[in-house]
Short mmCIF file of C-alpha atoms in Angstrom, two decimals:
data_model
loop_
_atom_site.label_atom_id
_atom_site.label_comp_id
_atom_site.label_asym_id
_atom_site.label_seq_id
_atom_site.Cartn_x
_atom_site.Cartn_y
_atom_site.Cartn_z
CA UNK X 1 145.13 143.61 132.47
CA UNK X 2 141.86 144.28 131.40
CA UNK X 3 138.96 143.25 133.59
CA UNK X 4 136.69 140.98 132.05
CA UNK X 5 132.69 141.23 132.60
CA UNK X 6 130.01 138.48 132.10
CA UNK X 7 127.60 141.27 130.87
CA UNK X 8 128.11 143.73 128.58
CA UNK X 9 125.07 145.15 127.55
CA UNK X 10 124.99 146.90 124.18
CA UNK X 11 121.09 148.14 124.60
CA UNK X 12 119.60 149.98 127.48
CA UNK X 13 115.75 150.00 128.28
CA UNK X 14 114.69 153.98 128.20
CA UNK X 15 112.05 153.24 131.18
CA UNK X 16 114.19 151.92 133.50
CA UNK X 17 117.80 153.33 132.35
CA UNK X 18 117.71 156.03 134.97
CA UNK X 19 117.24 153.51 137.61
CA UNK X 20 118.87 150.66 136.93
CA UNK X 21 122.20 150.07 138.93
CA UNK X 22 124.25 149.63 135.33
CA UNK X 23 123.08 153.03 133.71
CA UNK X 24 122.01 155.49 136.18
CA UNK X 25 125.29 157.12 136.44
CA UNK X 26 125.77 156.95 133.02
CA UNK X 27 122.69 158.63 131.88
CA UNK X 28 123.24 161.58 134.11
CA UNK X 29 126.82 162.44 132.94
CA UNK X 30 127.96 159.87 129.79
CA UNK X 31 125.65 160.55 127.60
CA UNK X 32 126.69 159.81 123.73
CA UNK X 33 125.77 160.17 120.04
CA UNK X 34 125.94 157.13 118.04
CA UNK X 35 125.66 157.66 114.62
CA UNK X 36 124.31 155.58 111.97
CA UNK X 37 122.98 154.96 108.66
CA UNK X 38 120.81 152.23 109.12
CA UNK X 39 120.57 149.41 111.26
CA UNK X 40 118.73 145.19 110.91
CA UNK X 41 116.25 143.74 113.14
CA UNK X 42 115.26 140.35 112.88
CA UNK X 43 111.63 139.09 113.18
CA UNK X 44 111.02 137.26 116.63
CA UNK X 45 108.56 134.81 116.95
CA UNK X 46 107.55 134.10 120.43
CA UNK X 47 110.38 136.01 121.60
CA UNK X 48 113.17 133.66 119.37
CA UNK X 49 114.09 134.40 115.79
CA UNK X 50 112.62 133.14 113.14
CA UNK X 51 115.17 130.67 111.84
CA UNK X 52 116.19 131.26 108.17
CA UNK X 53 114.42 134.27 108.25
CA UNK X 54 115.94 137.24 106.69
CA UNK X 55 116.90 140.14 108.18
CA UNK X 56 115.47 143.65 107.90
CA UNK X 57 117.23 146.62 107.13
CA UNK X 58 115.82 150.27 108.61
CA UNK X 59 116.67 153.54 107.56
CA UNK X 60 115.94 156.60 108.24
CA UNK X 61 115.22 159.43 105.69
CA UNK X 62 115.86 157.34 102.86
CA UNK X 63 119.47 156.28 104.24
CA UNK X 64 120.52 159.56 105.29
CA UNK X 65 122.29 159.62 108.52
CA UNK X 66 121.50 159.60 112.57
CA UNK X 67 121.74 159.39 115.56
CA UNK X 68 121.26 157.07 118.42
CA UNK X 69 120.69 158.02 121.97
CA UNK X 70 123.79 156.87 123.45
CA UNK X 71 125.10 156.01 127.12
CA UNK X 72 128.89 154.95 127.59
CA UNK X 73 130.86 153.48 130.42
CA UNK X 74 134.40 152.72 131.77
CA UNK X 75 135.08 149.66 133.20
CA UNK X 76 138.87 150.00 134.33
CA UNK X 77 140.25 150.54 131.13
CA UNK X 78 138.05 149.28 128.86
CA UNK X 79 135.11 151.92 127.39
CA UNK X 80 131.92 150.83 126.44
CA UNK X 81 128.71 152.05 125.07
CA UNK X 82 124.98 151.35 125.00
CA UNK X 83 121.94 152.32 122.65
CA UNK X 84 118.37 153.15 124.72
CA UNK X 85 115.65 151.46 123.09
CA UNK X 86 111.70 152.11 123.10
CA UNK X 87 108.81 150.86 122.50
CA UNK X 88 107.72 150.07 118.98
CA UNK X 89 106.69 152.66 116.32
CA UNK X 90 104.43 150.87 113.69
CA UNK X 91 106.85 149.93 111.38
CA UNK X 92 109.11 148.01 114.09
CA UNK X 93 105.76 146.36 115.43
CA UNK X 94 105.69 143.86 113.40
CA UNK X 95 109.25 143.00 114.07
CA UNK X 96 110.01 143.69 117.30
CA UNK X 97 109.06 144.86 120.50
CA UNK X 98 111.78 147.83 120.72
CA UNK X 99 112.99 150.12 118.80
CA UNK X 100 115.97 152.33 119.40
CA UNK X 101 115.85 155.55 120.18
CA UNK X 102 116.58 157.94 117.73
CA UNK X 103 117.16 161.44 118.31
CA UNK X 104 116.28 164.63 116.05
CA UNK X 105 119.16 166.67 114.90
CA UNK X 106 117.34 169.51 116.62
CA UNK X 107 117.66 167.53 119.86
CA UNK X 108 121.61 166.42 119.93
CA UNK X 109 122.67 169.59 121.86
CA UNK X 110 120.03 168.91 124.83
CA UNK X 111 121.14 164.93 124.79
CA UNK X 112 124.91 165.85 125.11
CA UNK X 113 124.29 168.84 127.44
CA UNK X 114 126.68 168.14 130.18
CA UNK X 115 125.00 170.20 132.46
CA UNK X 116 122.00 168.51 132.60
CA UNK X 117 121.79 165.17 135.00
CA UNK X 118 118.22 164.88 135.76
CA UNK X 119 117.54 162.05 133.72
CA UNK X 120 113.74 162.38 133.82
CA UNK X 121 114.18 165.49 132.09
CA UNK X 122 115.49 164.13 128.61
CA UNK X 123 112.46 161.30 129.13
CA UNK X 124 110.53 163.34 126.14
CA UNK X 125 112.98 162.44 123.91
CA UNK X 126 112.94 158.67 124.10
CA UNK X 127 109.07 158.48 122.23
CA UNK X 128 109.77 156.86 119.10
CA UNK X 129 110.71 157.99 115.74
CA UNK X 130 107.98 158.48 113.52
CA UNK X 131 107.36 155.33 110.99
CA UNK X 132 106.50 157.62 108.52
CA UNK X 133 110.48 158.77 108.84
CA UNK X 134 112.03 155.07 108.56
CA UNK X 135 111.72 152.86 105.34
CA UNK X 136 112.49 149.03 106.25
CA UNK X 137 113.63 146.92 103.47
CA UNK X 138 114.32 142.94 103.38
CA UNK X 139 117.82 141.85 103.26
CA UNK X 140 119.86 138.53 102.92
CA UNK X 141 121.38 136.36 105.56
CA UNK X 142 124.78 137.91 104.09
CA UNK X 143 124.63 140.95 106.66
CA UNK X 144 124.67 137.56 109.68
CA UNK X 145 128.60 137.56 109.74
CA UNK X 146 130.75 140.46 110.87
CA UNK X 147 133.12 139.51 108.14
CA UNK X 148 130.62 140.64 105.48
CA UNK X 149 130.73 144.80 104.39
CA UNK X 150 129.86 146.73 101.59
CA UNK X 151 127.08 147.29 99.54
CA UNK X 152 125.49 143.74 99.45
CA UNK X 153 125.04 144.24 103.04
CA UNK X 154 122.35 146.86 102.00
CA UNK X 155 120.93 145.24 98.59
CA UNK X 156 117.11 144.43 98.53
CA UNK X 157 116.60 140.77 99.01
CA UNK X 158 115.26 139.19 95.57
CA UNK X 159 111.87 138.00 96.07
#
């Protein structure tokens, strides 16, 4: 039997990963790609979502994929992952306080380097991704169920 947890965090904070009692161990020796093509955000206000708001969708090199940094876990036999997130370039701003971090192809090999577990040594590579690297583009409420793929998870919302 599997055990169950109450918490199963799917984003980690970048500032306090290395320290807090859920991550540390992961960040020094489970580190992980998590690769992408674009991901939603939806605008907060006063920390809740906007209700009937539409989501946004962000990509990065005009849809081209990336990568997360990654952190993953075993809990008896169940594996799980988590994303580290950052503060805000100024294209998330507007939309949210975090952003995730995502990592240069240049920089996958020092990320997944299993020989490094200093985690304040990899802290350079949580600053945010440019904004002049990510497009954002409006979305409909069609990309809020799981059920929903394919491309009119990705079409431009009609204005």
């Amino acid at each position: 039997m599997v055990e169950r947890r109450k918490f199963a965090p799917i984003n980690a904070v970048s500032e306090t990963v290395a320290t807090n009692n859920l991550f540390r161990n992961a960040i020094k020796k489970r580190r992980c790609l998590v690769l992408a093509d674009g991901f939603y955000e939806w605008q907060k206000s006063g920390g809740k979502k906007v209700k009937g708001d539409a989501p946004w969708l962000f990509e990065v090199g005009g849809g081209k994929p990336f990568a997360f940094a990654g952190i993953w876990e075993r809990w008896g036999e169940l594996e799980s992952c988590a994303i580290l997130t950052t503060g805000p370039n100024e294209l998330m701003a507007p939309i949210h306080n975090r952003l995730p971090v995502i990592l240069s192809p240049n920089d996958y090999g020092a990320w997944l380097d299993p020989t490094m577990n200093d985690p304040a040594k990899l802290t350079y590579l949580y600053e945010p991704l440019t904004a002049s690297e990510m497009t954002m583009t409006r979305v409909s409420n069609y990309v809020n169920s799981v059920k929903n793929q394919g491309e009119k998870c990705v079409e431009p919302l009609a204005e």
